[in-house]
CSV table of C-alpha atoms and ligand atoms in Angstrom, one decimal:
chain,number,residue,atom,x,y,z
R,1,MET,CA,23.9,78.5,-12.1
R,2,SER,CA,26.4,76.4,-14.0
R,3,ASP,CA,28.2,77.2,-17.3
R,4,GLY,CA,26.6,77.9,-20.5
R,5,SER,CA,26.9,74.4,-21.8
R,6,SER,CA,24.5,72.8,-19.4
R,7,MET,CA,20.6,72.4,-20.4
R,8,PRO,CA,18.4,75.4,-20.0
R,9,GLU,CA,15.9,75.2,-17.1
R,10,LEU,CA,12.7,73.6,-18.1
R,11,SER,CA,10.8,76.8,-17.7
R,12,GLN,CA,13.1,78.7,-19.9
R,13,ARG,CA,12.8,76.3,-22.7
R,14,THR,CA,10.5,77.3,-25.8
R,15,PRO,CA,7.3,75.5,-25.4
R,16,GLN,CA,6.2,73.7,-28.5
R,17,GLY,CA,2.7,73.2,-30.0
R,18,VAL,CA,0.3,75.3,-31.8
R,19,LEU,CA,-0.8,77.7,-29.2
R,20,TRP,CA,2.7,79.1,-29.2
R,21,ALA,CA,3.4,78.9,-33.0
R,22,TYR,CA,0.3,80.5,-34.1
R,23,GLU,CA,-0.4,82.6,-30.8
R,24,ASN,CA,-1.2,85.8,-32.9
R,25,TRP,CA,-3.7,84.0,-35.0
R,26,LEU,CA,-5.7,82.2,-32.2
R,27,PRO,CA,-8.3,83.8,-29.7
R,28,LEU,CA,-5.8,83.3,-26.7
R,29,THR,CA,-5.7,86.0,-23.9
R,30,LYS,CA,-3.0,86.5,-21.2
R,31,ASP,CA,-5.1,84.6,-18.9
R,32,THR,CA,-5.6,81.6,-21.2
R,33,PRO,CA,-3.6,78.7,-19.6
R,34,ARG,CA,-2.1,76.7,-22.5
R,35,ILE,CA,-2.8,73.0,-22.2
R,36,SER,CA,-0.7,71.6,-24.5
R,37,LEU,CA,1.2,68.0,-25.5
R,38,GLY,CA,3.4,69.5,-28.0
R,39,GLU,CA,0.7,69.1,-31.1
R,40,GLY,CA,1.1,70.4,-34.5
R,41,ASN,CA,4.3,70.9,-36.7
R,42,THR,CA,3.4,67.6,-38.5
R,43,PRO,CA,5.3,66.5,-41.6
R,44,LEU,CA,4.4,67.3,-44.9
R,45,ILE,CA,6.1,64.8,-47.2
R,46,PRO,CA,6.0,64.4,-50.8
R,47,ALA,CA,4.4,61.2,-52.3
R,48,PRO,CA,6.2,60.3,-55.4
R,49,GLY,CA,4.5,57.0,-56.3
R,50,LEU,CA,0.9,58.7,-55.8
R,51,SER,CA,2.2,61.6,-57.8
R,52,ARG,CA,2.9,59.4,-60.8
R,53,LYS,CA,-0.4,57.8,-60.5
R,54,VAL,CA,-2.1,61.0,-60.1
R,55,GLY,CA,-0.4,63.2,-62.7
R,56,ALA,CA,0.1,66.0,-60.1
R,57,GLU,CA,2.5,66.7,-57.4
R,58,VAL,CA,1.0,65.0,-54.3
R,59,TYR,CA,1.9,65.8,-50.6
R,60,LEU,CA,0.8,64.1,-47.5
R,61,LYS,CA,0.3,65.8,-44.2
R,62,LEU,CA,0.9,63.3,-41.5
R,63,GLU,CA,-1.6,64.2,-38.8
R,64,GLY,CA,-1.1,60.9,-37.3
R,65,ALA,CA,2.1,62.3,-35.7
R,66,ASN,CA,0.1,64.4,-33.3
R,67,PRO,CA,0.4,63.4,-29.6
R,68,THR,CA,-2.8,61.4,-29.6
R,69,ALA,CA,-2.4,60.3,-33.2
R,70,SER,CA,-4.9,62.4,-35.0
R,71,PHE,CA,-5.6,66.1,-36.0
R,72,LYS,CA,-8.1,66.3,-33.2
R,73,ASP,CA,-5.3,67.6,-31.0
R,74,ARG,CA,-5.0,71.0,-32.7
R,75,GLY,CA,-8.5,71.9,-31.9
R,76,MET,CA,-8.3,70.2,-28.3
R,77,THR,CA,-5.4,72.1,-27.1
R,78,MET,CA,-7.4,75.2,-27.9
R,79,ALA,CA,-10.8,73.9,-26.5
R,80,VAL,CA,-9.6,72.4,-23.3
R,81,SER,CA,-7.3,75.6,-22.8
R,82,LYS,CA,-10.4,77.7,-23.1
R,83,ALA,CA,-12.5,75.3,-20.6
R,84,ARG,CA,-9.8,75.7,-18.1
R,85,GLU,CA,-9.8,79.6,-18.6
R,86,GLN,CA,-13.5,79.7,-18.3
R,87,GLY,CA,-13.4,77.6,-15.0
R,88,ALA,CA,-14.9,74.5,-16.3
R,89,GLU,CA,-14.4,71.3,-14.1
R,90,ALA,CA,-15.6,68.9,-16.7
R,91,VAL,CA,-15.6,68.4,-20.5
R,92,ILE,CA,-17.9,66.1,-22.5
R,93,CYS,CA,-17.7,64.9,-26.2
R,94,ALA,CA,-19.4,62.3,-28.5
R,95,SER,CA,-16.9,60.7,-30.5
R,96,THR,CA,-16.2,57.9,-33.2
R,97,GLY,CA,-12.9,57.5,-31.3
R,98,ASN,CA,-10.4,60.2,-31.9
R,99,THR,CA,-12.0,63.3,-30.5
R,100,ALA,CA,-12.5,61.1,-27.3
R,101,ALA,CA,-8.9,59.9,-27.3
R,102,SER,CA,-7.7,63.6,-27.7
R,103,ALA,CA,-10.2,65.0,-25.1
R,104,ALA,CA,-9.2,62.4,-22.6
R,105,ALA,CA,-5.4,63.4,-23.0
R,106,TYR,CA,-6.0,67.1,-22.8
R,107,ALA,CA,-8.4,66.9,-19.9
R,108,SER,CA,-6.0,64.8,-18.0
R,109,ARG,CA,-3.4,67.4,-18.6
R,110,ALA,CA,-5.7,70.0,-17.5
R,111,GLY,CA,-6.8,68.4,-14.5
R,112,LEU,CA,-10.4,68.3,-15.7
R,113,GLU,CA,-12.9,65.6,-15.6
R,114,CYS,CA,-13.5,64.1,-19.2
R,115,ILE,CA,-16.7,62.1,-20.2
R,116,VAL,CA,-17.0,60.5,-23.5
R,117,LEU,CA,-20.1,59.3,-25.1
R,118,LEU,CA,-19.2,56.5,-27.8
R,119,PRO,CA,-21.5,54.9,-30.3
R,120,GLU,CA,-22.1,51.2,-29.7
R,121,GLY,CA,-19.6,49.1,-31.6
R,122,LYS,CA,-17.4,50.2,-34.5
R,123,VAL,CA,-15.0,52.2,-32.2
R,124,ALA,CA,-11.3,51.3,-33.2
R,125,LEU,CA,-9.4,49.5,-30.8
R,126,GLY,CA,-6.4,51.8,-30.3
R,127,LYS,CA,-8.8,54.6,-29.7
R,128,LEU,CA,-10.6,52.7,-27.1
R,129,ALA,CA,-7.2,51.9,-25.5
R,130,SER,CA,-6.1,55.5,-25.5
R,131,VAL,CA,-9.4,56.9,-23.9
R,132,ALA,CA,-9.3,54.4,-21.1
R,133,HIS,CA,-5.5,55.0,-20.6
R,134,CYS,CA,-6.0,58.6,-19.6
R,135,GLY,CA,-8.8,57.7,-17.2
R,136,ALA,CA,-11.9,59.3,-19.0
R,137,ARG,CA,-15.5,58.2,-18.0
R,138,VAL,CA,-16.7,56.1,-20.9
R,139,VAL,CA,-20.3,55.7,-21.6
R,140,THR,CA,-21.5,53.6,-24.6
R,141,ILE,CA,-24.6,54.8,-26.1
R,142,GLN,CA,-27.0,52.6,-27.6
R,143,GLY,CA,-27.1,54.6,-30.8
R,144,ASN,CA,-24.9,56.2,-33.6
R,145,PHE,CA,-22.5,59.2,-33.3
R,146,ASP,CA,-25.2,61.6,-34.3
R,147,GLU,CA,-27.4,60.3,-31.5
R,148,ALA,CA,-24.5,60.7,-29.0
R,149,LEU,CA,-23.9,64.2,-30.2
R,150,GLU,CA,-27.5,65.0,-29.5
R,151,ILE,CA,-27.0,64.0,-25.9
R,152,VAL,CA,-24.0,66.3,-25.7
R,153,ARG,CA,-26.0,69.2,-27.0
R,154,PHE,CA,-28.7,68.3,-24.2
R,155,LEU,CA,-26.2,67.8,-21.2
R,156,THR,CA,-24.2,71.0,-22.2
R,157,GLY,CA,-27.2,73.1,-22.2
R,158,LYS,CA,-28.5,72.0,-19.0
R,159,TYR,CA,-25.4,70.9,-16.8
R,160,PRO,CA,-21.9,72.4,-15.7
R,161,VAL,CA,-20.1,70.5,-18.4
R,162,GLN,CA,-18.3,72.0,-21.3
R,163,GLY,CA,-18.7,70.5,-24.8
R,164,VAL,CA,-15.6,69.9,-26.8
R,165,ASN,CA,-16.9,68.5,-30.1
R,166,SER,CA,-16.3,70.6,-33.2
R,167,ILE,CA,-19.5,72.4,-32.6
R,168,ASN,CA,-17.3,74.1,-29.9
R,169,PRO,CA,-16.0,77.2,-32.0
R,170,TYR,CA,-12.5,77.0,-30.3
R,171,ARG,CA,-11.8,73.4,-31.5
R,172,ILE,CA,-12.2,75.0,-35.2
R,173,GLU,CA,-10.0,77.8,-34.4
R,174,GLY,CA,-7.4,75.4,-33.2
R,175,GLN,CA,-7.6,73.2,-36.4
R,176,THR,CA,-7.0,76.2,-38.6
R,177,THR,CA,-3.3,75.7,-37.8
R,178,GLY,CA,-3.2,72.8,-40.2
R,179,ALA,CA,-3.5,75.2,-43.2
R,180,PHE,CA,-1.2,77.6,-41.6
R,181,GLU,CA,1.5,75.0,-41.4
R,182,ILE,CA,0.8,74.1,-45.0
R,183,VAL,CA,1.2,77.4,-46.3
R,184,ASP,CA,4.2,78.0,-44.2
R,185,ALA,CA,5.8,74.8,-45.5
R,186,LEU,CA,5.1,75.2,-49.2
R,187,GLY,CA,5.3,79.2,-49.4
R,188,ALA,CA,2.0,79.0,-51.1
R,189,ALA,CA,-1.3,77.2,-51.3
R,190,PRO,CA,-1.6,73.9,-53.0
R,191,THR,CA,-3.8,73.9,-56.2
R,192,TYR,CA,-5.8,71.5,-54.2
R,193,GLN,CA,-6.4,70.2,-50.6
R,194,ALA,CA,-7.9,66.7,-50.4
R,195,MET,CA,-9.4,65.2,-47.1
R,196,PRO,CA,-11.9,63.1,-45.7
R,197,VAL,CA,-15.2,64.5,-44.3
R,198,GLY,CA,-17.2,63.3,-41.5
R,199,ASN,CA,-18.7,65.8,-39.1
R,200,ALA,CA,-17.4,68.3,-41.6
R,201,GLY,CA,-15.3,70.5,-39.0
R,202,ASN,CA,-12.0,69.9,-40.4
R,203,ILE,CA,-12.7,70.9,-44.0
R,204,SER,CA,-14.5,74.1,-42.5
R,205,ALA,CA,-11.4,74.7,-40.4
R,206,TYR,CA,-8.9,74.3,-42.9
R,207,TRP,CA,-10.9,76.8,-45.5
R,208,ARG,CA,-11.2,79.2,-42.5
R,209,GLY,CA,-7.5,79.1,-42.0
R,210,TYR,CA,-6.6,79.7,-45.6
R,211,LYS,CA,-8.9,82.6,-45.8
R,212,THR,CA,-7.4,84.0,-42.6
R,213,TYR,CA,-3.9,84.0,-44.1
R,214,HIS,CA,-5.3,85.4,-47.5
R,215,GLN,CA,-7.0,88.3,-45.9
R,216,ALA,CA,-4.0,89.0,-43.7
R,217,GLY,CA,-1.9,89.1,-46.9
R,218,ARG,CA,0.0,86.1,-46.0
R,219,LEU,CA,-1.3,84.1,-49.0
R,220,LYS,CA,-2.0,85.1,-52.5
R,221,GLY,CA,-4.1,82.3,-54.1
R,222,LEU,CA,-6.5,80.0,-52.3
R,223,PRO,CA,-6.6,76.3,-52.7
R,224,ILE,CA,-9.6,74.4,-54.2
R,225,MET,CA,-11.2,72.2,-51.3
R,226,LEU,CA,-11.7,68.5,-52.3
R,227,GLY,CA,-13.6,66.5,-49.5
R,228,PHE,CA,-14.6,62.9,-49.5
R,229,GLN,CA,-17.3,61.0,-47.7
R,230,ALA,CA,-17.5,57.4,-47.6
R,231,ALA,CA,-20.4,56.2,-49.8
R,232,GLY,CA,-22.5,54.8,-46.9
R,233,ALA,CA,-22.2,57.9,-44.9
R,234,ALA,CA,-22.5,60.8,-47.6
R,235,PRO,CA,-25.1,63.1,-46.4
R,236,ILE,CA,-23.6,66.2,-48.0
R,237,VAL,CA,-23.2,64.3,-51.3
R,238,THR,CA,-26.8,63.2,-51.5
R,239,GLY,CA,-28.1,66.3,-49.8
R,240,LYS,CA,-30.0,64.5,-47.0
R,241,PRO,CA,-29.3,63.1,-43.6
R,242,VAL,CA,-28.2,59.3,-43.5
R,243,PRO,CA,-30.2,57.7,-40.5
R,244,HIS,CA,-28.1,54.7,-40.4
R,245,PRO,CA,-24.6,55.5,-41.7
R,246,GLU,CA,-22.2,52.6,-42.6
R,247,THR,CA,-18.4,52.4,-43.7
R,248,VAL,CA,-15.3,50.6,-42.9
R,249,ALA,CA,-13.9,54.3,-42.2
R,250,SER,CA,-15.3,54.4,-38.6
R,251,ALA,CA,-14.1,58.0,-38.0
R,252,ILE,CA,-16.4,59.3,-40.8
R,253,ARG,CA,-19.3,57.2,-40.1
R,254,ILE,CA,-21.6,60.1,-39.6
R,255,GLY,CA,-25.0,60.7,-41.0
R,256,ARG,CA,-25.8,64.3,-39.8
R,257,PRO,CA,-22.5,66.5,-39.9
R,258,ALA,CA,-22.5,69.3,-37.3
R,259,SER,CA,-20.7,71.7,-39.8
R,260,TRP,CA,-22.6,70.8,-42.9
R,261,GLN,CA,-23.4,74.5,-43.8
R,262,THR,CA,-19.7,75.7,-43.4
R,263,ALA,CA,-18.5,72.6,-45.3
R,264,VAL,CA,-20.7,73.3,-48.3
R,265,GLN,CA,-19.6,77.0,-48.1
R,266,ALA,CA,-15.9,75.8,-48.1
R,267,ARG,CA,-16.6,73.7,-51.2
R,268,ASP,CA,-18.5,76.6,-53.0
R,269,GLU,CA,-16.3,79.4,-52.2
R,270,SER,CA,-13.1,77.4,-53.3
R,271,GLY,CA,-14.8,76.0,-56.4
R,272,GLY,CA,-14.4,72.6,-55.1
R,273,ILE,CA,-16.0,69.3,-54.8
R,274,ILE,CA,-17.5,67.0,-52.0
R,275,ASP,CA,-17.7,63.6,-53.5
R,276,MET,CA,-17.9,60.1,-52.1
R,277,VAL,CA,-15.7,57.0,-52.3
R,278,THR,CA,-16.8,53.5,-51.6
R,279,ASP,CA,-15.3,51.4,-48.8
R,280,GLU,CA,-13.6,49.3,-51.5
R,281,GLU,CA,-11.9,52.4,-52.8
R,282,ILE,CA,-11.1,53.6,-49.4
R,283,ILE,CA,-9.4,50.4,-48.6
R,284,ALA,CA,-7.6,50.0,-51.8
R,285,ALA,CA,-6.0,53.7,-51.2
R,286,TYR,CA,-5.3,52.8,-47.6
R,287,GLN,CA,-3.2,49.7,-48.6
R,288,LEU,CA,-1.5,51.6,-51.6
R,289,LEU,CA,-0.5,54.3,-48.9
R,290,GLY,CA,1.3,51.4,-47.0
R,291,THR,CA,2.7,49.6,-50.1
R,292,LEU,CA,3.7,52.6,-52.2
R,293,GLU,CA,4.6,55.3,-49.8
R,294,GLY,CA,5.5,53.6,-46.7
R,295,VAL,CA,2.6,55.5,-44.7
R,296,PHE,CA,0.1,54.0,-42.2
R,297,CYS,CA,-2.9,56.1,-41.8
R,298,GLU,CA,-6.3,55.1,-40.6
R,299,PRO,CA,-9.0,54.0,-43.2
R,300,ALA,CA,-10.8,57.3,-42.9
R,301,SER,CA,-7.7,59.1,-43.5
R,302,ALA,CA,-7.5,57.1,-46.8
R,303,ALA,CA,-10.7,58.6,-48.0
R,304,GLY,CA,-9.0,61.9,-49.4
R,305,VAL,CA,-6.4,59.7,-51.3
R,306,ALA,CA,-9.2,57.4,-52.7
R,307,GLY,CA,-10.9,60.6,-53.8
R,308,ILE,CA,-8.1,62.0,-55.8
R,309,LEU,CA,-7.3,58.5,-57.2
R,310,LYS,CA,-11.1,58.5,-58.5
R,311,LEU,CA,-10.9,62.0,-60.0
R,312,ALA,CA,-7.5,61.2,-61.6
R,313,ARG,CA,-9.2,58.4,-63.5
R,314,GLY,CA,-11.5,60.9,-65.1
R,315,GLY,CA,-8.4,63.1,-65.9
R,316,PHE,CA,-9.1,65.7,-63.6
R,317,PHE,CA,-5.6,66.8,-62.7
R,318,LYS,CA,-3.3,68.9,-65.0
R,319,ALA,CA,0.7,68.6,-65.1
R,320,GLY,CA,2.0,71.1,-62.4
R,321,ASP,CA,-0.9,70.8,-60.1
R,322,SER,CA,-0.3,70.2,-56.4
R,323,VAL,CA,-2.4,68.3,-54.1
R,324,VAL,CA,-2.2,68.1,-50.3
R,325,CYS,CA,-3.9,65.2,-48.9
R,326,ILE,CA,-4.7,65.5,-45.2
R,327,LEU,CA,-4.0,61.9,-43.5
R,328,THR,CA,-6.2,62.7,-40.4
R,329,GLY,CA,-5.2,59.9,-38.1
R,330,HIS,CA,-2.4,57.3,-37.6
R,331,GLY,CA,-3.1,53.7,-38.8
R,332,LEU,CA,-2.1,52.1,-35.3
R,333,LYS,CA,-5.5,53.4,-34.0
R,334,ASP,CA,-7.3,50.8,-36.0
R,335,PRO,CA,-4.9,47.7,-36.0
R,336,GLU,CA,-8.0,45.3,-36.6
R,337,THR,CA,-8.7,46.8,-39.9
R,338,ALA,CA,-5.0,46.8,-40.8
R,339,ILE,CA,-4.7,43.0,-40.0
R,340,SER,CA,-7.9,42.1,-41.5
R,341,VAL,CA,-6.8,43.5,-45.0
R,342,ALA,CA,-3.1,42.4,-45.0
R,343,ALA,CA,-1.9,39.1,-46.3
R,344,GLN,CA,-1.5,36.7,-43.5
R,345,PRO,CA,1.9,35.7,-42.4
R,346,VAL,CA,3.2,32.3,-43.0
R,347,THR,CA,4.5,30.1,-40.3
R,348,LEU,CA,7.7,27.9,-40.8
R,349,PRO,CA,10.0,25.7,-38.8
R,350,ALA,CA,13.0,27.0,-37.3
R,351,ASP,CA,15.3,26.0,-40.0
R,352,GLY,CA,17.1,28.4,-42.2
R,353,GLN,CA,17.2,26.2,-45.3
R,354,VAL,CA,13.3,25.8,-45.2
R,355,VAL,CA,13.0,29.6,-44.9
R,356,ALA,CA,15.3,29.9,-47.8
R,357,ASP,CA,13.3,27.6,-49.7
R,358,TYR,CA,10.1,29.3,-48.9
R,359,LEU,CA,11.7,32.6,-50.0
R,360,GLY,CA,12.6,31.2,-53.4
R,361,TYR,CA,16.3,31.2,-52.8
R,362,GLY,CA,17.8,28.3,-54.7
R,363,GLN,CA,20.2,26.1,-52.7
R,364,ASN,CA,22.9,27.0,-55.1
R,365,ARG,CA,22.5,30.8,-54.2
R,366,SER,CA,23.6,30.3,-50.6
W,1,PLP,C1,-12.6,63.3,-36.9
W,1,PLP,C2,-11.8,62.5,-37.9
W,1,PLP,C3,-12.1,62.7,-39.4
W,1,PLP,C4,-13.3,63.5,-39.8
W,1,PLP,O1,-13.2,64.8,-39.6
W,1,PLP,P1,-14.4,66.0,-39.4
W,1,PLP,O2,-13.8,67.3,-38.9
W,1,PLP,O3,-15.4,65.2,-38.5
W,1,PLP,O4,-14.8,65.9,-40.9
W,1,PLP,C5,-11.4,62.1,-40.4
W,1,PLP,N1,-10.5,61.2,-40.1
W,1,PLP,C6,-10.1,61.0,-38.8
W,1,PLP,C7,-9.0,60.0,-38.6
W,1,PLP,C8,-10.6,61.6,-37.8
W,1,PLP,O5,-10.6,61.3,-36.5
């Protein structure tokens, strides 16, 4: 071996990822292989512009900074590690895109076959690219997400393939680490936590995470949970399944959430709200995040921000309140929506003066 100034051997370096950061809080055994891409430890940044608009201290948790650009990686590292521990050879999921992207990556890392069932149409381009890149087998189902999830339940009950949707309890366990990180970063729970709600696993996981820390004495007060569905896919708000969910926020285009009960429990135990926001409100919040805060999340992620803007219009927040918005996935996953709602660029000849004139710089200012 060489002198102390050289790099430590790869095997000696501290691994990164939620399975190490929170190993005492997760159902790991000494036999659990840790399948990781370095997920978690995502930025929690203050949002001064939004804070002024809302009248409370707003923070953004940038879950798009995860390895496959959504929070799904927190649960997938846990679920795929357990699948390997249990000797599975293949994993399967139904997905609006991000679960598939995450499953494909972690399965590849684990040497497992990955099968993904996608609803026909409406899966964002970056998600399709990501799934294909990692070599998953993709089946497009002539139906919506809820129907694809039914097929997963059927296949996993009958054949030797492990389901890695959030009906897999290890997914939820892994996703509790988002709550742990927020408390560890702020030293307390925020007054409110705001987030989108689709299949409702994530709101259930966050609430479980906060309660786990609370019961262990790591956290005094609990946050109030604010969940937001898209108006065209709001079964929890209306109290009945939506047979044909529709929204621009494709990640939450779900009419029959698998974790419906636990989401309602999170709402009620925390004294919170699950409300809905229109596609117009979602897109307005999505654009505001870009123009006001320099943050690019996908449309579904902006539902939480749209929600707090809606509540703020009704005078909901008090000075001194803090709000953490979970921005669940990265905007680059859905470039089509970004481009379709943004201003179109202008094309000009390659002439400096023409460009200057276009920009409104007078000739005398050159
Ligand atoms: C999966 C997903 C959601 C919804 O999370 P649920 O746990 O299904 O409620 C929201 N936003 C993005 C970007 C997602 O990928």
